[in-house]
GROMACS .gro file of C-alpha atoms in nm:
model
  257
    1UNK     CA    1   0.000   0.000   0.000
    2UNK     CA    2   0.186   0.312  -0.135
    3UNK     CA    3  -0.120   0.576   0.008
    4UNK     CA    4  -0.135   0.658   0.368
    5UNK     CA    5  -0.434   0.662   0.552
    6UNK     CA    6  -0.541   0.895   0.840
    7UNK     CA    7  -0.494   0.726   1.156
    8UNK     CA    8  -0.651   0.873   1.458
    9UNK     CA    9  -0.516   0.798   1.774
   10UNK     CA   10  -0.751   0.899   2.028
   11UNK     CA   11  -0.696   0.837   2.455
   12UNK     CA   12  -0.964   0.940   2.737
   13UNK     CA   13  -0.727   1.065   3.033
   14UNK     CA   14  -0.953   1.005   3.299
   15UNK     CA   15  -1.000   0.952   3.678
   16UNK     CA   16  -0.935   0.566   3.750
   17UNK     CA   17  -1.291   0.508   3.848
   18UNK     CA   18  -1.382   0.185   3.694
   19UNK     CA   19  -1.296  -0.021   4.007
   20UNK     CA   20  -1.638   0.216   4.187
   21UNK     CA   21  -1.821   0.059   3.862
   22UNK     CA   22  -1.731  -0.273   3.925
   23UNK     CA   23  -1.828  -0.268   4.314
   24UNK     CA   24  -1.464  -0.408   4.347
   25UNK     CA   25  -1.210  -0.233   4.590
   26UNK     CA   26  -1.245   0.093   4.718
   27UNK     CA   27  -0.999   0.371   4.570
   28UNK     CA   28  -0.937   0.685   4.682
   29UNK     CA   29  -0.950   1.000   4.399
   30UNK     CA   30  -0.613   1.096   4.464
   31UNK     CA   31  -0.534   0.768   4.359
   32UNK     CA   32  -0.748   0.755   4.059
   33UNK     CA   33  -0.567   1.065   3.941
   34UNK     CA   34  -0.217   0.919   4.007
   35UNK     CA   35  -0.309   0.600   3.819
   36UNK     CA   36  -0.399   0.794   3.546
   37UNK     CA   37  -0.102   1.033   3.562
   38UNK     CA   38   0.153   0.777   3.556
   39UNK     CA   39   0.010   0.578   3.294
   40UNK     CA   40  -0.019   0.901   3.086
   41UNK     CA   41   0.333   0.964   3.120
   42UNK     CA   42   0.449   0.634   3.002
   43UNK     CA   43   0.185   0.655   2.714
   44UNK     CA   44   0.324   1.008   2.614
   45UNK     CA   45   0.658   0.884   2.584
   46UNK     CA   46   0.564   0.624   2.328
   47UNK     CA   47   0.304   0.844   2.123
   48UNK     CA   48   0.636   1.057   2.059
   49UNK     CA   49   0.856   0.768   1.991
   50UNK     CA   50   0.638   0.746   1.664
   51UNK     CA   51   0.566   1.106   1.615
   52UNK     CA   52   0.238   1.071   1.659
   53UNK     CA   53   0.021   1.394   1.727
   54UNK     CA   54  -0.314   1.240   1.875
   55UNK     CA   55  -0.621   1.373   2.045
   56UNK     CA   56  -0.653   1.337   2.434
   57UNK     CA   57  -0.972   1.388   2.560
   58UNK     CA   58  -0.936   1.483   2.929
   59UNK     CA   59  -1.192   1.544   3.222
   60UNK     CA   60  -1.207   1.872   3.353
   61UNK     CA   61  -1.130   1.757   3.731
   62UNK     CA   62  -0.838   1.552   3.602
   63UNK     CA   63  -0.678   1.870   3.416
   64UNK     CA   64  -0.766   2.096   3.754
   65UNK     CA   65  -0.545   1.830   3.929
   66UNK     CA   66  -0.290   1.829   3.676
   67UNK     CA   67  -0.277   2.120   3.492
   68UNK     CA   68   0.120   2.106   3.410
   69UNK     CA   69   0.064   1.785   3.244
   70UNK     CA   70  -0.178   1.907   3.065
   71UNK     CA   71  -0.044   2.199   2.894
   72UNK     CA   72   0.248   1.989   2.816
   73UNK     CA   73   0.004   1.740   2.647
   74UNK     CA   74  -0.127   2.012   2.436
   75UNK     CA   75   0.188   2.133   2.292
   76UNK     CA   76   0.180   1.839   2.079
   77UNK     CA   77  -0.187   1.659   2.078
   78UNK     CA   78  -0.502   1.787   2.084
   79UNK     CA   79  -0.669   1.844   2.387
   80UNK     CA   80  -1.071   1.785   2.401
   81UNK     CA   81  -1.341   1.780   2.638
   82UNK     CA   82  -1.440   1.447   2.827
   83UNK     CA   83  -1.714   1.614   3.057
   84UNK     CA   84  -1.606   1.747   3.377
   85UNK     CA   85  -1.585   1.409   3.593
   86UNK     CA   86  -1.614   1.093   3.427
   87UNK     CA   87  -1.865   0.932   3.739
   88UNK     CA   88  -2.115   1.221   3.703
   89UNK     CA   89  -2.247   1.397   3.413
   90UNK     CA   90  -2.522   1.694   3.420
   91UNK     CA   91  -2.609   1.927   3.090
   92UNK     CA   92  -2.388   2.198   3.193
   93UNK     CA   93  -2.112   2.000   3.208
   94UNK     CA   94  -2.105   2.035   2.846
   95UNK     CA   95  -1.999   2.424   2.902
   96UNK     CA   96  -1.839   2.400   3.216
   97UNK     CA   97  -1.574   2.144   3.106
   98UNK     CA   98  -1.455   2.328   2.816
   99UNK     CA   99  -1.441   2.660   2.953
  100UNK     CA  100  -1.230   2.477   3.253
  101UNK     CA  101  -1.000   2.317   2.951
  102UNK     CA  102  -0.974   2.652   2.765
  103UNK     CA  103  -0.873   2.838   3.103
  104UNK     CA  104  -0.559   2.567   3.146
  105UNK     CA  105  -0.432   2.529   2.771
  106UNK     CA  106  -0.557   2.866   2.628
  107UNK     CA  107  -0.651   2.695   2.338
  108UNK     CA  108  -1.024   2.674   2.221
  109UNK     CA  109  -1.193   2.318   2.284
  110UNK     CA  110  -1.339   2.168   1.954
  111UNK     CA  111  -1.411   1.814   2.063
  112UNK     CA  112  -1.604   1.637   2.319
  113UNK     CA  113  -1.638   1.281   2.366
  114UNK     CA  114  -1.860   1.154   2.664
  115UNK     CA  115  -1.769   0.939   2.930
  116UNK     CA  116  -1.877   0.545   2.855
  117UNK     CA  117  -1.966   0.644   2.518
  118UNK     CA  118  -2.304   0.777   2.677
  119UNK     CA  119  -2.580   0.930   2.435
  120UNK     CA  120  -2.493   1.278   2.376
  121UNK     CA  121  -2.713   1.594   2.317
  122UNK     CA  122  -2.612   1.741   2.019
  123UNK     CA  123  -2.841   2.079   2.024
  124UNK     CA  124  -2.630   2.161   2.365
  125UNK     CA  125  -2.322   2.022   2.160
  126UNK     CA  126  -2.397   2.300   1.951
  127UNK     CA  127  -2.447   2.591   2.145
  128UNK     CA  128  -2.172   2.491   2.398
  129UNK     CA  129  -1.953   2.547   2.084
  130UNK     CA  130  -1.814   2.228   2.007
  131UNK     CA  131  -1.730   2.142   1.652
  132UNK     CA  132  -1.727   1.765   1.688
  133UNK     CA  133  -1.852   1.460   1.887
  134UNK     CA  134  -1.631   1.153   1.918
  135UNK     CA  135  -1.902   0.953   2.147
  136UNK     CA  136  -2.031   0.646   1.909
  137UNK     CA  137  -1.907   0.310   1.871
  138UNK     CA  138  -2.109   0.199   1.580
  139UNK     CA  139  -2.142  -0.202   1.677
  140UNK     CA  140  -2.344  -0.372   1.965
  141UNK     CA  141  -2.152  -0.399   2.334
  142UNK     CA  142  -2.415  -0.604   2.548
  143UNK     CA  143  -2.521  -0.397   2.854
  144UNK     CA  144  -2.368  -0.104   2.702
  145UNK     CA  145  -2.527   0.056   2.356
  146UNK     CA  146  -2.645  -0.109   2.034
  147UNK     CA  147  -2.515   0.139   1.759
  148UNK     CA  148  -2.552  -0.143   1.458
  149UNK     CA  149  -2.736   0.101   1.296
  150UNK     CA  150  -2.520   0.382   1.304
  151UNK     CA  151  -2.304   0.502   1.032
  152UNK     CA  152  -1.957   0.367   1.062
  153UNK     CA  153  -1.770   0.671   0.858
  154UNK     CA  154  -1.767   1.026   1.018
  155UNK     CA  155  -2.100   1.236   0.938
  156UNK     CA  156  -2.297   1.523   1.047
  157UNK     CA  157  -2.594   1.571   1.278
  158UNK     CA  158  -2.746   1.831   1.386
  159UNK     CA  159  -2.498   2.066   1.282
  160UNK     CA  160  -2.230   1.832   1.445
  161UNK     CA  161  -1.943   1.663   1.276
  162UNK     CA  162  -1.955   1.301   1.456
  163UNK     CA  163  -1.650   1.087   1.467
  164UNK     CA  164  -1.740   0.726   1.521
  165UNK     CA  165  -1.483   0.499   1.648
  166UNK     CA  166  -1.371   0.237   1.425
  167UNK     CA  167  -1.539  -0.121   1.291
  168UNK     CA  168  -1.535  -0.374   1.012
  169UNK     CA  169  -1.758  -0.314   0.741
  170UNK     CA  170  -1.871  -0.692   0.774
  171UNK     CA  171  -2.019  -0.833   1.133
  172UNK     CA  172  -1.899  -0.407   1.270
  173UNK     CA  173  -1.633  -0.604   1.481
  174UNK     CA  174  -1.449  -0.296   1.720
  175UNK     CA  175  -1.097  -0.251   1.741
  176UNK     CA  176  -1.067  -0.033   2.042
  177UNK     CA  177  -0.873  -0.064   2.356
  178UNK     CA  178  -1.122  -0.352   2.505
  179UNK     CA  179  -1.040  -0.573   2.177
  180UNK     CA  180  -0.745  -0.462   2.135
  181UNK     CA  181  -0.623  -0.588   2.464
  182UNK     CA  182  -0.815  -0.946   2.450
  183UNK     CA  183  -0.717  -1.048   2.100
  184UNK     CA  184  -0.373  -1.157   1.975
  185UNK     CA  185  -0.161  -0.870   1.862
  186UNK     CA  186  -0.195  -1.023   1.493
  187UNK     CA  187  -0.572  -1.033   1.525
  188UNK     CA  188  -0.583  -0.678   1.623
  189UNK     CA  189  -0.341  -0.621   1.319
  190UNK     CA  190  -0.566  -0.846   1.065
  191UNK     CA  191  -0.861  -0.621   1.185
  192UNK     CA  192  -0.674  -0.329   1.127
  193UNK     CA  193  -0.622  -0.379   0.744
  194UNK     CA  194  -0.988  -0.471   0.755
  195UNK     CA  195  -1.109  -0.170   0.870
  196UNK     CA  196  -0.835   0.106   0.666
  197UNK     CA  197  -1.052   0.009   0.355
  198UNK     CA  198  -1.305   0.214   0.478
  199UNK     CA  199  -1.036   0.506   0.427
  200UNK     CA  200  -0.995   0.581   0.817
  201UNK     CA  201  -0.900   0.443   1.137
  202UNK     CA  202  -1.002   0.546   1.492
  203UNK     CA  203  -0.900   0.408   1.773
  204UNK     CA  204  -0.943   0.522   2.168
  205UNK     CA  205  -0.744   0.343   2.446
  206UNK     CA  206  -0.704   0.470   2.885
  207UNK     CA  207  -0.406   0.608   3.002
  208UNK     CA  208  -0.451   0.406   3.351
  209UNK     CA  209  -0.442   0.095   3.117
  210UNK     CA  210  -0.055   0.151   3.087
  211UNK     CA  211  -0.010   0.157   3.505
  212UNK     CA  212  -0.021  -0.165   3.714
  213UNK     CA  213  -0.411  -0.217   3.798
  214UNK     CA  214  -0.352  -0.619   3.861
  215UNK     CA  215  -0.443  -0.542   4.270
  216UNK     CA  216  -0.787  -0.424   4.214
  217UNK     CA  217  -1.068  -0.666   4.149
  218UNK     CA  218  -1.218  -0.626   3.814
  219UNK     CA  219  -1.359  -0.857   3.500
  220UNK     CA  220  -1.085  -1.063   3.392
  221UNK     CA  221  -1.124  -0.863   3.022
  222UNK     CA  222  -1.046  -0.533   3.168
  223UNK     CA  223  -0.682  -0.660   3.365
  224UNK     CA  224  -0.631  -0.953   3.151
  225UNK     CA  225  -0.288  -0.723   3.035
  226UNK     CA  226  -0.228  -0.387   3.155
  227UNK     CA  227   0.107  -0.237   3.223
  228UNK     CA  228   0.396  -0.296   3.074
  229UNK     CA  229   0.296  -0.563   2.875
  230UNK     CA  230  -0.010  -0.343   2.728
  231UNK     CA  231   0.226  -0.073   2.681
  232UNK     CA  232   0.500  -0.337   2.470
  233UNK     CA  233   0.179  -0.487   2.304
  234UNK     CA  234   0.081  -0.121   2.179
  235UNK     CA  235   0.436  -0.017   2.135
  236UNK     CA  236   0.461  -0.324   1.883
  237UNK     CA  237   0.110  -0.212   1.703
  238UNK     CA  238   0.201   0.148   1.662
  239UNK     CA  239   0.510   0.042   1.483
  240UNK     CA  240   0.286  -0.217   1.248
  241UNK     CA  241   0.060   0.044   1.136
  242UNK     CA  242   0.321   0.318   1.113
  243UNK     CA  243   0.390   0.190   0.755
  244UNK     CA  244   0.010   0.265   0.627
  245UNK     CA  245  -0.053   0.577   0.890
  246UNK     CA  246  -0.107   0.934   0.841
  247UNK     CA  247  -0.098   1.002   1.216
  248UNK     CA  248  -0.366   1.312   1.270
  249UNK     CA  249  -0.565   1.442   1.475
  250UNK     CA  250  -0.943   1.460   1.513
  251UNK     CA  251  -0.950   1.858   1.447
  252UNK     CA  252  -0.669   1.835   1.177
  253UNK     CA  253  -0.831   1.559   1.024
  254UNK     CA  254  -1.173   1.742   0.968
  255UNK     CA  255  -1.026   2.078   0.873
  256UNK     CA  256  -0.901   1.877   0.618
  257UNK     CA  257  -1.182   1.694   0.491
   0.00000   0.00000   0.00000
């Protein structure tokens, strides 16, 4: 393949709350923040081993605790709005996040993706003055969302350019950070060619997936590899799809199109 195709890399920096979701262990949000921060770091590190400018999409209570980090970040990614906490969510959280964001970087917010891929409102989208939504995953996740009826290439609704994340064209199989972690790094690689045909490739993966999360109790699919070894297995992806990628991201991608 002589053409490259955009590739974009996409991570929700977030507090480490999915242990509260799982009724496992108790954590602390200092530690949920640290989790985060140190798998961030290692993450970071990599992204710029292959030059790759991505999109972070970052609570607002996780940049208020790390606001150095942040601005860093944005130097070389995009930074975008993940609400302001990822356990609660009200409609002026839509506002209130980016203003927060904007106030740290001093960069305007164009992006928002919700927490858990939620259903998002895209009249307050809109007049919160976003310019994109990165919140569907067009394929079924039992006791999640059924979006098999979704479009599975970006689009526009409601005066919203939407973003989905990435699927096969046949059976809308996902490669995102929960397959990409359970399947063998060729599957994940297999799927990949799959799903550049369509011209595009989106992909969203957790910072806190990079730390060590083996202590607390969750489903064996969440901690089945996390890490090190998560970060090697991604470190060995990113340099498979280097050869076909046109790293971008989300904003430079649609100012393009």
């Amino acid at each position: 393949m002589n053409k490259k195709i955009p590739v974009l890399i996409t991570c929700d920096l977030e507090e480490f709350d999915i242990p509260l979701e799982y009724n496992a262990k108790s954590i602390n949000q200092q530690t949920q923040y640290e989790i985060s921060f140190n798998g961030m770091e290692k993450l970071s590190k990599l992204l710029e081993k292959y030059k790759v400018n991505s999109t972070i999409f970052t609570t607002a209570n996780y940049a208020v605790n790390f606001p150095e980090q942040v601005i860093k970040l944005s130097q070389n990614h995009e930074i975008a709005s993940h609400s302001f906490s990822h356990s609660n969510f009200s409609e002026d959280d839509y506002i209130k996040s980016k203003e927060v964001l904007e106030g740290i970087i001093k960069k305007r917010i164009h992006g928002f993706r919700m927490p858990r891929l939620r259903k998002v409102d895209y009249n307050l989208l809109v007049s919160s003055g976003y310019n994109y939504d990165a919140s569907l995953n067009p394929t079924w996740l039992p006791g999640r969302y059924n979006n098999l009826k979704s479009p599975i290439t970006p689009f526009n609704k409601n005066g919203v350019n939407i973003i989905p994340s990435s699927v096969t064209q046949v059976f809308r199989i996902p490669l995102f950070w929960l397959t990409f972690k359970n399947l063998p790094l060729f599957l994940s690689k297999l799927l990949f060619r799959s799903i550049i045909n369509n011209g595009l490739f989106v992909f969203y993966i957790h910072p806190w997936e990079f730390s060590d999360i083996s202590n607390y109790k969750l489903p064996w699919y969440i901690n089945l590899v996390n890490g090190d070894d998560l970060l090697n297995k991604f470190d060995l992806f990113l340099n498979y799809i280097s050869e076909f990628s046109e790293f971008k991201t989300c904003k430079e991608y649609l100012n393009e199109k």
